[in-house]
JSON list of C-alpha atoms in Angstrom, two decimals:
[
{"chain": "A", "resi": 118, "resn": "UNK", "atom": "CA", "xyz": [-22.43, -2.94, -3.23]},
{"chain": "A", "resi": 119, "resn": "UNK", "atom": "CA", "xyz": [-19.08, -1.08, -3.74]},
{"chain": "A", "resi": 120, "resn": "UNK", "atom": "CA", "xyz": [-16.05, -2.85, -1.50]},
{"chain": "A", "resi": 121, "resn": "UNK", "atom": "CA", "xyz": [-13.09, -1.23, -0.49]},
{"chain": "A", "resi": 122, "resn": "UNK", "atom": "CA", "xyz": [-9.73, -2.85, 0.14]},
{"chain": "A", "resi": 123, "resn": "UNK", "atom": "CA", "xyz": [-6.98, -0.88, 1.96]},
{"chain": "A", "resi": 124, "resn": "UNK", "atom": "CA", "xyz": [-3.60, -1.75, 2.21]},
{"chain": "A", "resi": 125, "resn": "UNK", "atom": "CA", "xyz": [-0.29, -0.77, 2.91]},
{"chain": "A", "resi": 126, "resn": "UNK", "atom": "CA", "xyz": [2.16, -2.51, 0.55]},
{"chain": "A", "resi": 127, "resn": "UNK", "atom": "CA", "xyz": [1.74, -5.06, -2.43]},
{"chain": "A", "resi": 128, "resn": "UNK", "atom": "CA", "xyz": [0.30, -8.33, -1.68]},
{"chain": "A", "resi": 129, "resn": "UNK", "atom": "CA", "xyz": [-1.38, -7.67, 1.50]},
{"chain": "A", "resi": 130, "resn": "UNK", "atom": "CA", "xyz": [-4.43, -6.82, 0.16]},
{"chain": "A", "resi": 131, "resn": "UNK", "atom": "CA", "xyz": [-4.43, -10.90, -1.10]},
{"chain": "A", "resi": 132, "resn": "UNK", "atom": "CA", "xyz": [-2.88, -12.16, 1.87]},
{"chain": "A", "resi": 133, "resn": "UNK", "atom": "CA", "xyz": [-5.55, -10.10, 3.82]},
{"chain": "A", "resi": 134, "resn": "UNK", "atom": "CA", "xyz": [-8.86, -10.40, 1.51]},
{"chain": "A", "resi": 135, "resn": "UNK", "atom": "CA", "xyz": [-8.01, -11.98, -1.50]},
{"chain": "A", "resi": 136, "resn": "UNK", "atom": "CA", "xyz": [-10.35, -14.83, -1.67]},
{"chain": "A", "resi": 137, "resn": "UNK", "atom": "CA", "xyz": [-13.79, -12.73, -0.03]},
{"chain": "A", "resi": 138, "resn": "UNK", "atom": "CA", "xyz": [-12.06, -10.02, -3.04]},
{"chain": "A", "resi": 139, "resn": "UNK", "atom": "CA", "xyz": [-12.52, -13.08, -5.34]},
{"chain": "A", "resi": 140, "resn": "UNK", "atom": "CA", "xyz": [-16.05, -14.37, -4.23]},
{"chain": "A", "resi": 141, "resn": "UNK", "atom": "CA", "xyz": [-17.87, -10.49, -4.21]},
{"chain": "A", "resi": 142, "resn": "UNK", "atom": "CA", "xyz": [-16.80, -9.76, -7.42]},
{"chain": "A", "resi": 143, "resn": "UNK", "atom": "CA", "xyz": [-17.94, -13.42, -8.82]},
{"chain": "A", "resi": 144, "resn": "UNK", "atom": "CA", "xyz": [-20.80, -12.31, -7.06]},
{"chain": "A", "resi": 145, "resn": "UNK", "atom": "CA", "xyz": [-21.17, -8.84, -9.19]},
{"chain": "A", "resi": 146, "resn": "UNK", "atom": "CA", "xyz": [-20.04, -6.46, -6.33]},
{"chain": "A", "resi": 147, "resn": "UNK", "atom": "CA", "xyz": [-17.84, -3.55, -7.16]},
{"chain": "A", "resi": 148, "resn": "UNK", "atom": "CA", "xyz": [-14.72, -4.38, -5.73]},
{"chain": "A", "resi": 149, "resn": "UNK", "atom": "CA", "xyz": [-11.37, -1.66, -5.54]},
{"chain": "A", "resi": 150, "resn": "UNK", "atom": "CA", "xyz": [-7.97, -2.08, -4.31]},
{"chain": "A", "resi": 151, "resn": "UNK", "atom": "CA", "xyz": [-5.99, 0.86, -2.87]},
{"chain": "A", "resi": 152, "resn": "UNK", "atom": "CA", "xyz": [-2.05, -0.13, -2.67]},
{"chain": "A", "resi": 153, "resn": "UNK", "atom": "CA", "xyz": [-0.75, 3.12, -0.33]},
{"chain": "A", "resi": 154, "resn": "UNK", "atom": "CA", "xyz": [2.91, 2.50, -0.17]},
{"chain": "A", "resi": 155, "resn": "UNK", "atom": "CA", "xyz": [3.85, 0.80, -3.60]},
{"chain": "A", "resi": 156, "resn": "UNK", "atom": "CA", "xyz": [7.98, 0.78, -3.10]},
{"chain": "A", "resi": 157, "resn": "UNK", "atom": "CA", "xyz": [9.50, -2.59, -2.22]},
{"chain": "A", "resi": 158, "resn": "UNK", "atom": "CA", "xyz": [13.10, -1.67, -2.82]},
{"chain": "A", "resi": 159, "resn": "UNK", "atom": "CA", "xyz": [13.67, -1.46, 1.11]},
{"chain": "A", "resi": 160, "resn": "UNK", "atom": "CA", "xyz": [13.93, -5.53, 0.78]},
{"chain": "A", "resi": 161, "resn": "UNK", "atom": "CA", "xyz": [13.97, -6.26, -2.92]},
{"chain": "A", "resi": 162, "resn": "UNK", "atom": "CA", "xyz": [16.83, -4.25, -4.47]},
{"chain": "A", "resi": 163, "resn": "UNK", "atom": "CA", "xyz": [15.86, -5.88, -8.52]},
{"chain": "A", "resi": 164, "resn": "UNK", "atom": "CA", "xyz": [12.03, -4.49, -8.34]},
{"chain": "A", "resi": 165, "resn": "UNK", "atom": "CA", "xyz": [11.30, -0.97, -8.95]},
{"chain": "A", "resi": 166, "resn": "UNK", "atom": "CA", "xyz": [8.01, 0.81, -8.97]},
{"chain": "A", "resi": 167, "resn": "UNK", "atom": "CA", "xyz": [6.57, -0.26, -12.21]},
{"chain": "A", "resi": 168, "resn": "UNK", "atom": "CA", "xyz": [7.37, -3.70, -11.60]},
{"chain": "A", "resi": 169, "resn": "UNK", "atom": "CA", "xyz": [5.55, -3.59, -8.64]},
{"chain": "A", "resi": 170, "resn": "UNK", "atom": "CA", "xyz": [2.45, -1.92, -9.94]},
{"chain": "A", "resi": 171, "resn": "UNK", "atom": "CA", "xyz": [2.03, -4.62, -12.72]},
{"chain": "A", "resi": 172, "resn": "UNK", "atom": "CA", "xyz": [2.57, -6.97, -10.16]},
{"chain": "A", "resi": 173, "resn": "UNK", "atom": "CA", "xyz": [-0.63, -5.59, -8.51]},
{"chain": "A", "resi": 174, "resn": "UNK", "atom": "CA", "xyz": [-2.39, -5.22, -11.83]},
{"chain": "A", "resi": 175, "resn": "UNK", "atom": "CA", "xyz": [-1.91, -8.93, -12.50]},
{"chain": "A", "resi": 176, "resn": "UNK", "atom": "CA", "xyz": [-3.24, -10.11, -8.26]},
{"chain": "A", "resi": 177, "resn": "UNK", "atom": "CA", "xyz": [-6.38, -7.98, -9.41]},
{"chain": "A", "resi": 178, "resn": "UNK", "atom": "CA", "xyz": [-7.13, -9.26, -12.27]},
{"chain": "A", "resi": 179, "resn": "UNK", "atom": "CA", "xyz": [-6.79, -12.84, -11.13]},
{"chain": "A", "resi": 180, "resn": "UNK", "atom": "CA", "xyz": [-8.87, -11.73, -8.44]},
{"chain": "A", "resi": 181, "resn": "UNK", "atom": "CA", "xyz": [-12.08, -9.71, -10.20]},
{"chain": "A", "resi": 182, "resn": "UNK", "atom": "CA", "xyz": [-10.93, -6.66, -8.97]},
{"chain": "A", "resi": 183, "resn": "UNK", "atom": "CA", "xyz": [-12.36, -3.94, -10.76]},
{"chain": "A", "resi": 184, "resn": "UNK", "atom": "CA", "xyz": [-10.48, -1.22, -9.83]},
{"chain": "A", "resi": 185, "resn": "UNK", "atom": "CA", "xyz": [-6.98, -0.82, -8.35]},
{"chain": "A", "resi": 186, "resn": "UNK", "atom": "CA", "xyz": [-5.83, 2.46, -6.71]},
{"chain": "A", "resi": 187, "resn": "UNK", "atom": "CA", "xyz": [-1.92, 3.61, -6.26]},
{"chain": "A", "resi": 188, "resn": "UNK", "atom": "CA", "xyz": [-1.48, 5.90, -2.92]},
{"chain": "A", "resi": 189, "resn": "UNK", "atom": "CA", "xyz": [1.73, 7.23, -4.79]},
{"chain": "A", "resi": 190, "resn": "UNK", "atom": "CA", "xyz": [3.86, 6.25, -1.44]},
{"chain": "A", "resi": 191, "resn": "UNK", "atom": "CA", "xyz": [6.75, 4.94, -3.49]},
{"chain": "A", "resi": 192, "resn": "UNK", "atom": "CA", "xyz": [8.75, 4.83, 0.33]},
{"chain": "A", "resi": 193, "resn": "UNK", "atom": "CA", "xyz": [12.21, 4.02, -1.43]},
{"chain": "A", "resi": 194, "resn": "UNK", "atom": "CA", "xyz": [13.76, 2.28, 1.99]},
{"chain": "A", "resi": 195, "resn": "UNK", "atom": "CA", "xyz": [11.65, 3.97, 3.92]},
{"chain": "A", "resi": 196, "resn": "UNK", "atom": "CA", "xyz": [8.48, 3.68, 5.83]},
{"chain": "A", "resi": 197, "resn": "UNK", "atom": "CA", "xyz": [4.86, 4.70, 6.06]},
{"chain": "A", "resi": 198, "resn": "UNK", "atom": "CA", "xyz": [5.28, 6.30, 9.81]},
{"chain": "A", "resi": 199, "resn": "UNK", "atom": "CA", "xyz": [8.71, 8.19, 9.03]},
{"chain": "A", "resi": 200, "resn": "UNK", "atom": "CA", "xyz": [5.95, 10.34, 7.73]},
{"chain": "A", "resi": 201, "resn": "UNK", "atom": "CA", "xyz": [2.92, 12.84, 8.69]},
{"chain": "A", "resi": 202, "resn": "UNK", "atom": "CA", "xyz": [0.13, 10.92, 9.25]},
{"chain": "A", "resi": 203, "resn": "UNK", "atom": "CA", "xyz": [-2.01, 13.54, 8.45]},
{"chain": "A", "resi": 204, "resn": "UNK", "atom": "CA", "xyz": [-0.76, 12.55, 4.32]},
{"chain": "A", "resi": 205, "resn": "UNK", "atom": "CA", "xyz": [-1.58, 8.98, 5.18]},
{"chain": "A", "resi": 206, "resn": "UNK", "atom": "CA", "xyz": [-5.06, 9.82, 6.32]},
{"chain": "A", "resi": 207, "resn": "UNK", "atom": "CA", "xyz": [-5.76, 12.31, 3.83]},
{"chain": "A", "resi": 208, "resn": "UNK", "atom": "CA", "xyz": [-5.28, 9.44, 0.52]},
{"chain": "A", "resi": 209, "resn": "UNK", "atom": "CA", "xyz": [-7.41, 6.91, 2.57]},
{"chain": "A", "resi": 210, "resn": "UNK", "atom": "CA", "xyz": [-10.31, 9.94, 2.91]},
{"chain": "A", "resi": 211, "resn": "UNK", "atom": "CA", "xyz": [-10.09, 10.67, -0.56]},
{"chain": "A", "resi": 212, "resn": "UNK", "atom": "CA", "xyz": [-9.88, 7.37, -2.07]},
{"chain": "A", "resi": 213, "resn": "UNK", "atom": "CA", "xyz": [-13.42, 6.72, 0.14]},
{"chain": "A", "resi": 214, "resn": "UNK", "atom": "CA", "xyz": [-14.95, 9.94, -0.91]},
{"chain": "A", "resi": 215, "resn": "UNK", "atom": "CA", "xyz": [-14.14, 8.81, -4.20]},
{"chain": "A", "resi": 216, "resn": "UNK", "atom": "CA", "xyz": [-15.35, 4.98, -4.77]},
{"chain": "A", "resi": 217, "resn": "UNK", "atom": "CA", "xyz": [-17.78, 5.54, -2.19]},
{"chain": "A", "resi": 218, "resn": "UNK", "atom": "CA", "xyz": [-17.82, 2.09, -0.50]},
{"chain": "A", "resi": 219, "resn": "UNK", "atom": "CA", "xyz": [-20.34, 1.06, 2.08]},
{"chain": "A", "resi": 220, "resn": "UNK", "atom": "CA", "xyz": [-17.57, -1.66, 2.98]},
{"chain": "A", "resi": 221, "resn": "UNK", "atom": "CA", "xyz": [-14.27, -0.95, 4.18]},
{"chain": "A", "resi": 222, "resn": "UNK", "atom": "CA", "xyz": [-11.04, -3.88, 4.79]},
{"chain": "A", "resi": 223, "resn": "UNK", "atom": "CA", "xyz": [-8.26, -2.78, 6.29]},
{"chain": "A", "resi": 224, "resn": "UNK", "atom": "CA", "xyz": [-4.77, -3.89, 8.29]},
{"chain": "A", "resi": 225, "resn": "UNK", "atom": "CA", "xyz": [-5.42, -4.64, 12.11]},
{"chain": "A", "resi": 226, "resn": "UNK", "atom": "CA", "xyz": [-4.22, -1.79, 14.74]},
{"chain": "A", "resi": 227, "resn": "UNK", "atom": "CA", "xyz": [-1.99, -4.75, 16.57]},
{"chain": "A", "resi": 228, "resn": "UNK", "atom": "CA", "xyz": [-0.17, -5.85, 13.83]},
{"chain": "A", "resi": 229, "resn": "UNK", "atom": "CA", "xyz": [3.67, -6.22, 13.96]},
{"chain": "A", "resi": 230, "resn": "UNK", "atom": "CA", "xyz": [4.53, -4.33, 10.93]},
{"chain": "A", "resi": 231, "resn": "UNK", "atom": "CA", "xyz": [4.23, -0.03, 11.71]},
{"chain": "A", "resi": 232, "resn": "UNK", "atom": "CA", "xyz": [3.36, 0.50, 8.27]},
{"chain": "A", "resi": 233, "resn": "UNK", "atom": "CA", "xyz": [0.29, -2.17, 9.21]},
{"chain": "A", "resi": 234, "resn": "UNK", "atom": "CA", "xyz": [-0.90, 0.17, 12.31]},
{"chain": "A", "resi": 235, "resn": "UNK", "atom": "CA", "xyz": [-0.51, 3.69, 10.52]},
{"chain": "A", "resi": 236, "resn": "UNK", "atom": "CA", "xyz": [-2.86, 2.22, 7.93]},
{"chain": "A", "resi": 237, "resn": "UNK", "atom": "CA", "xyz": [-5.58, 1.03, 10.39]},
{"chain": "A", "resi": 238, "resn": "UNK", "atom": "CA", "xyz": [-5.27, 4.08, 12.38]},
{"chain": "A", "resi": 239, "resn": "UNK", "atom": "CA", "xyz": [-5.50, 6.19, 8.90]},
{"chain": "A", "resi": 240, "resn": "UNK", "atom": "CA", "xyz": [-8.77, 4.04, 8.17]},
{"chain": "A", "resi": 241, "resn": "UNK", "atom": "CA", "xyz": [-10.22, 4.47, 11.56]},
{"chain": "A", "resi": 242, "resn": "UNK", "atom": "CA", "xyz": [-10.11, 8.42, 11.72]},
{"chain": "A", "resi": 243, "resn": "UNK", "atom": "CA", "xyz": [-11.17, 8.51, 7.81]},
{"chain": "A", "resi": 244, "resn": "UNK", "atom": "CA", "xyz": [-13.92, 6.35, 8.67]},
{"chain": "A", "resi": 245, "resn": "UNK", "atom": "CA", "xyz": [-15.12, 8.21, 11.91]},
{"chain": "A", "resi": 246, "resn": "UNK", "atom": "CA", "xyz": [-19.11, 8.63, 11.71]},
{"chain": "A", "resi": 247, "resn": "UNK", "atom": "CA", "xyz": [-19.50, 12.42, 11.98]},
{"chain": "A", "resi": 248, "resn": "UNK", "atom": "CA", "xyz": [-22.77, 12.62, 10.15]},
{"chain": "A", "resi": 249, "resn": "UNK", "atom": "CA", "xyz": [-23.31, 10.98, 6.53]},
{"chain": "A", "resi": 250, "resn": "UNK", "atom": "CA", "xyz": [-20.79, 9.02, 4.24]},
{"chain": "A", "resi": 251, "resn": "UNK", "atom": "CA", "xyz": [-21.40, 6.10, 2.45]},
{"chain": "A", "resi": 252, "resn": "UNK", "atom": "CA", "xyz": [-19.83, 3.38, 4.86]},
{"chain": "A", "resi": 253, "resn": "UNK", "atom": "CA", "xyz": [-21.29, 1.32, 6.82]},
{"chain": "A", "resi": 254, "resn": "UNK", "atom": "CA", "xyz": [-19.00, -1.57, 8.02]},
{"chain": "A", "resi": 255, "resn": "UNK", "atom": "CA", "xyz": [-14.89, -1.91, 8.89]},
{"chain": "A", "resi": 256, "resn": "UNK", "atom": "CA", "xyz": [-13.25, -5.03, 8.48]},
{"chain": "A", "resi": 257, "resn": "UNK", "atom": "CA", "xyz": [-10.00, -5.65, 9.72]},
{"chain": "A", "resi": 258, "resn": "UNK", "atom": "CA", "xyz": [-8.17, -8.12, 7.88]},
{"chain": "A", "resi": 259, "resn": "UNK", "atom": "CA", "xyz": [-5.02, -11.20, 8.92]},
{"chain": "A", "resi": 260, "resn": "UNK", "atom": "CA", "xyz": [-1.94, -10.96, 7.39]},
{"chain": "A", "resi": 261, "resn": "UNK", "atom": "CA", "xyz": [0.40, -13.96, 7.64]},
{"chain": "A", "resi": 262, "resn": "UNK", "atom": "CA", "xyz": [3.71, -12.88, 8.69]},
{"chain": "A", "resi": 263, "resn": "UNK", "atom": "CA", "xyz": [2.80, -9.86, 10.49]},
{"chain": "A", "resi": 264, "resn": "UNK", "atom": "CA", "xyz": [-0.56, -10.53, 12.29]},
{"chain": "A", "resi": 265, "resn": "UNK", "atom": "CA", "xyz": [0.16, -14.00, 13.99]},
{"chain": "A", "resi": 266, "resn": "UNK", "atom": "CA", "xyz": [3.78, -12.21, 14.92]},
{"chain": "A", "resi": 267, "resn": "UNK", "atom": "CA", "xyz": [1.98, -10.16, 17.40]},
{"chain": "A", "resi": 268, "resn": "UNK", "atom": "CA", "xyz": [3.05, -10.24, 21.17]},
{"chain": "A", "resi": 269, "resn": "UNK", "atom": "CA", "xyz": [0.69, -10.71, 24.21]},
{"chain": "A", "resi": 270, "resn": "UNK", "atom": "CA", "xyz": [1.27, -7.07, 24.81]},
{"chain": "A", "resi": 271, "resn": "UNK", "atom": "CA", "xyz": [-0.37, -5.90, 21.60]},
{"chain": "A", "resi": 272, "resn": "UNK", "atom": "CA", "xyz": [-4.09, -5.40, 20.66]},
{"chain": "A", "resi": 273, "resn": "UNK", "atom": "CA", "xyz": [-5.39, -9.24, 20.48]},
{"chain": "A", "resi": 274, "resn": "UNK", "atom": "CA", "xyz": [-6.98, -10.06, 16.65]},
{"chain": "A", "resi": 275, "resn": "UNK", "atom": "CA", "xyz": [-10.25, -11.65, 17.58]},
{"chain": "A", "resi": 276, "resn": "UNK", "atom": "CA", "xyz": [-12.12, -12.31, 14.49]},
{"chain": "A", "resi": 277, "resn": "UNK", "atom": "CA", "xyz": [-16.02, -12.03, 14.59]},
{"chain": "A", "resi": 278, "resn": "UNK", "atom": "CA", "xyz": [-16.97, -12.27, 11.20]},
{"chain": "A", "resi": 279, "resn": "UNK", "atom": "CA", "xyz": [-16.16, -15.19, 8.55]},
{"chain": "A", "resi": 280, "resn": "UNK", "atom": "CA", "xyz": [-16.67, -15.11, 4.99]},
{"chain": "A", "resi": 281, "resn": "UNK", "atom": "CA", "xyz": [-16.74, -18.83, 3.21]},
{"chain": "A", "resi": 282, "resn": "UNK", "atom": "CA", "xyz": [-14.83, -18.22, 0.42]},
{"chain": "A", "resi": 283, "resn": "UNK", "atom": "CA", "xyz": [-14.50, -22.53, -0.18]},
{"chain": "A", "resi": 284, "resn": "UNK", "atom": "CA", "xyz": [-14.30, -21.93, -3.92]},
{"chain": "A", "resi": 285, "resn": "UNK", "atom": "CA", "xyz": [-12.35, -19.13, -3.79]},
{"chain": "A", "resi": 286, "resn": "UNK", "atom": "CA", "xyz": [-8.65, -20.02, -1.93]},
{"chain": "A", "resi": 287, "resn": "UNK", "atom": "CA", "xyz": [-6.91, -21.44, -5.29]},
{"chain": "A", "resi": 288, "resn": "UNK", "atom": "CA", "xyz": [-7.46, -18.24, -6.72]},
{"chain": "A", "resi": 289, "resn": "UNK", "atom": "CA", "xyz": [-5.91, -16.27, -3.58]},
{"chain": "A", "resi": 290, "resn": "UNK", "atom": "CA", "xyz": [-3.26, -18.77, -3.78]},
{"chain": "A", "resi": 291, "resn": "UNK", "atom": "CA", "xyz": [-2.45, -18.26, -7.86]},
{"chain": "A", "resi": 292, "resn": "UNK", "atom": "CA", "xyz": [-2.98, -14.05, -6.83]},
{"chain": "A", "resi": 293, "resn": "UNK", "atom": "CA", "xyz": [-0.73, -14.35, -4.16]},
{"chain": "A", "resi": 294, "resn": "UNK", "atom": "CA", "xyz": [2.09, -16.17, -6.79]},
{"chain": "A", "resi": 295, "resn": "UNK", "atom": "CA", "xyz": [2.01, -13.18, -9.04]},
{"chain": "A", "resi": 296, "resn": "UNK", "atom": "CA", "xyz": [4.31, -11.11, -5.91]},
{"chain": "A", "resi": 297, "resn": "UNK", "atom": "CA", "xyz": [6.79, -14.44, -6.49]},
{"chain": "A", "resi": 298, "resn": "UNK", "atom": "CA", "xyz": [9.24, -11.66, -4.91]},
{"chain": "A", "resi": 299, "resn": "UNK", "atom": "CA", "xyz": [7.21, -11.93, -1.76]},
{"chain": "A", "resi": 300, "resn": "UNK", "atom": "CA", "xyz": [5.84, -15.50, -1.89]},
{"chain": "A", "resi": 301, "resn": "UNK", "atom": "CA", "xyz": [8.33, -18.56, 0.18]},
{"chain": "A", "resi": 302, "resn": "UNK", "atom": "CA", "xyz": [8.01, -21.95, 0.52]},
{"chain": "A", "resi": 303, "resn": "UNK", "atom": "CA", "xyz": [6.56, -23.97, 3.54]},
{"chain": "A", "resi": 304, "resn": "UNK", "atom": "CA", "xyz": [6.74, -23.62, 6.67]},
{"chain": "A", "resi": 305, "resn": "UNK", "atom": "CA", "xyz": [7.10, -19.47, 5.86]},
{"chain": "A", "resi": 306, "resn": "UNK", "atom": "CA", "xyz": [3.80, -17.80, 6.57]},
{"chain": "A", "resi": 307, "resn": "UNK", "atom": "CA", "xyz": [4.03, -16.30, 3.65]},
{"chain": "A", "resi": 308, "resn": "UNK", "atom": "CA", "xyz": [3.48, -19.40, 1.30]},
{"chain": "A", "resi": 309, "resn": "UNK", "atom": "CA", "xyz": [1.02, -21.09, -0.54]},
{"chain": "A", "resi": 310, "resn": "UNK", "atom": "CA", "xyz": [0.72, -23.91, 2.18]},
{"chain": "A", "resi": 311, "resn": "UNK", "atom": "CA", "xyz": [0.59, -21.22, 4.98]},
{"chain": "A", "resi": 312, "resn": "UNK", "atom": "CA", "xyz": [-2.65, -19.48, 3.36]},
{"chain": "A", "resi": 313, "resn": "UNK", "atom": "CA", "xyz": [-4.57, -23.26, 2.66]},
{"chain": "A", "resi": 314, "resn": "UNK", "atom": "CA", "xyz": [-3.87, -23.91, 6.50]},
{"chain": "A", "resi": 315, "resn": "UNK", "atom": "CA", "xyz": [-5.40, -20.41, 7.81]},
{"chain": "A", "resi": 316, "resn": "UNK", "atom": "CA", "xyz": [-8.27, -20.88, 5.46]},
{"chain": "A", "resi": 317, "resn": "UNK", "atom": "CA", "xyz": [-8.94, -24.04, 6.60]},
{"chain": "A", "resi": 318, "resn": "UNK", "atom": "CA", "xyz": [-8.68, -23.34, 10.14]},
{"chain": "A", "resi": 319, "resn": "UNK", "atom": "CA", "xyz": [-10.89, -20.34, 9.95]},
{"chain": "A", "resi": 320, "resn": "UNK", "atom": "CA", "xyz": [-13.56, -22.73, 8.08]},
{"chain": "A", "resi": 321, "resn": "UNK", "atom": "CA", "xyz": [-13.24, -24.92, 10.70]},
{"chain": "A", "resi": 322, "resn": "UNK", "atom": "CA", "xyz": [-14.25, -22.24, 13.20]},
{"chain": "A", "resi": 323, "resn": "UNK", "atom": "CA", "xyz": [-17.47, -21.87, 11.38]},
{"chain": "A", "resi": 324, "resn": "UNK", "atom": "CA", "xyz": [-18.29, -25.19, 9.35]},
{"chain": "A", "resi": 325, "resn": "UNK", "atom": "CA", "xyz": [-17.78, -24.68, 5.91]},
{"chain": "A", "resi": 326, "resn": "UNK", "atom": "CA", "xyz": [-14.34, -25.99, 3.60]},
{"chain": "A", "resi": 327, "resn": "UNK", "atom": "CA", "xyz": [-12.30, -22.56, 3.97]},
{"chain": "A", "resi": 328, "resn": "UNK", "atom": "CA", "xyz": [-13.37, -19.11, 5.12]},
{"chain": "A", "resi": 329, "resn": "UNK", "atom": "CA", "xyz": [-11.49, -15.70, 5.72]},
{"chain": "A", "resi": 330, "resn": "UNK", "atom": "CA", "xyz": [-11.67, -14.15, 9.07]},
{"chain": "A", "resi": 331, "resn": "UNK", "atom": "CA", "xyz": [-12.38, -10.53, 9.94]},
{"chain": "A", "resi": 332, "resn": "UNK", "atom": "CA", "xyz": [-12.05, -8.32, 13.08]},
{"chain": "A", "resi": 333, "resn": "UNK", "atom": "CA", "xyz": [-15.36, -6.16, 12.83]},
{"chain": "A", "resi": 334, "resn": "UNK", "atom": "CA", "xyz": [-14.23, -2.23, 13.89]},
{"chain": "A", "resi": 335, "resn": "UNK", "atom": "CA", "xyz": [-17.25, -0.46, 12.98]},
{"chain": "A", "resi": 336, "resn": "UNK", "atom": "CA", "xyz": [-20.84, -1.34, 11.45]},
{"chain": "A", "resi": 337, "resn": "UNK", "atom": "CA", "xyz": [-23.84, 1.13, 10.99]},
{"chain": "A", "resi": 338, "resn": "UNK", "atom": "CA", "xyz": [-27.40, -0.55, 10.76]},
{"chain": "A", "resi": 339, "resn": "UNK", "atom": "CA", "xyz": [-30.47, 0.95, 9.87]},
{"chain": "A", "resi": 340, "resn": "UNK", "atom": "CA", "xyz": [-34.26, 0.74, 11.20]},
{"chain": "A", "resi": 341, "resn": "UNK", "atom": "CA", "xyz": [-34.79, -2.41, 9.62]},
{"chain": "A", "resi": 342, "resn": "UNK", "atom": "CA", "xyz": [-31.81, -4.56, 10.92]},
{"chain": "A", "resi": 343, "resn": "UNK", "atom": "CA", "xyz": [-30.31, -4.50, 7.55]},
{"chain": "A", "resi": 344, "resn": "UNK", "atom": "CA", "xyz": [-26.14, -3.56, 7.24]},
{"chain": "A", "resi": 345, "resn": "UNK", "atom": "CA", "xyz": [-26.06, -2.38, 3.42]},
{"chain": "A", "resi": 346, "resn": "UNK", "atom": "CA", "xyz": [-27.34, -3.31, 0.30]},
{"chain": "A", "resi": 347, "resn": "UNK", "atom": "CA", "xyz": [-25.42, -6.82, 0.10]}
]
């Protein structure tokens, strides 16, 4: 099974998936990151591009992650909706046409952050069914810091499918350390605490030691009940 991980900036892809990342590859899945928007200057004056691309590179690798993609949206203090969505939707489409997942994880439409939302909405129309494609289920992923930030008035993240990734969180945890730039200390969602606590609320919901949570968008079944080849 080929897995594909979408996200806006560096280190939401961990905060996001990270540990279900982890536990497919262990598990001999074909797993690929695609970083759209790989500038962090807007907040972080001392890192520049390459920085932040090894940054990425080193997340993956702690993760399994077999392949890592750059959307080449470098957005030097600027951000993912100050521009066409159309260029937005059109690197999501071709980064799919090219790894050819059957699963997709993506940002949720509600979250806080606008970069967040032009990335789920970019998924969504790349992803429409019009006959054909390879995928076959869209996951939308938490982000701590920008998903929980929500207000009432925004589209509610109600998770319906759990993956137990129980072995897998301490690796999240050291792939999440790598963007020390974007990591804080307790109580900041952002933090190593902060992702033990989700995980082990989300297990909670579902009885195992630690789990990540997914919004399900989209799935395609066939004849025989059966969602993909995993």
């Amino acid at each position: 099974m080929r897995a594909l991980v979408i996200a806006a900036h560096p280190d939401d892809e961990v905060l996001g998936a990270g540990a279900t990342m982890a536990a497919l590859a262990e598990r001999g899945h074909h797993v690929c990151a695609l970083i759209l928007a790989e500038g962090v200057s807007l907040r972080h004056k001392d890192v520049d591009l390459a920085r932040a691309r090894e940054t990425c590179r080193t997340a993956a690798a702690e993760l399994g992650v077999a392949e890592l993609r750059f959307g080449g949206f470098a957005l030097e203090g600027g951000m993912l909706g100050d521009g066409p969505q159309r260029s937005v939707v059109d690197a999501v489409t071709g980064a799919i046409r090219e790894v050819e997942p059957e699963l997709v994880f993506t940002h949720h439409p509600g979250d806080i952050h606008v970069d967040h939302r032009v990335v789920a909405r970019s998924t969504t129309y790349a992803t429409r069914v019009l006959g054909g494609g390879p995928v076959r289920q869209v996951l939308h992923y938490e982000v701590l810091s920008s998903t929980e930030q929500q207000t009432p008035a925004a589209i509610p993240y109600l998770p319906t499918v759990f993956y137990d990734v129980s072995g897998h969180v301490e690796r999240k945890c050291r792939a999440l350390s790598a963007y020390s730039y974007e990591v804080f200390d307790a109580p900041h969602p952002r933090s190593a605490h902060a992702v033990r606590a989700l995980a082990a609320y989300r297990g909670a919901q579902v009885g195992v030691a630690g789990a990540e949570a997914f919004a399900l968008a989209r799935e395609l079944r066939g004849g025989d009940g059966a969602c993909a080849s995993w």
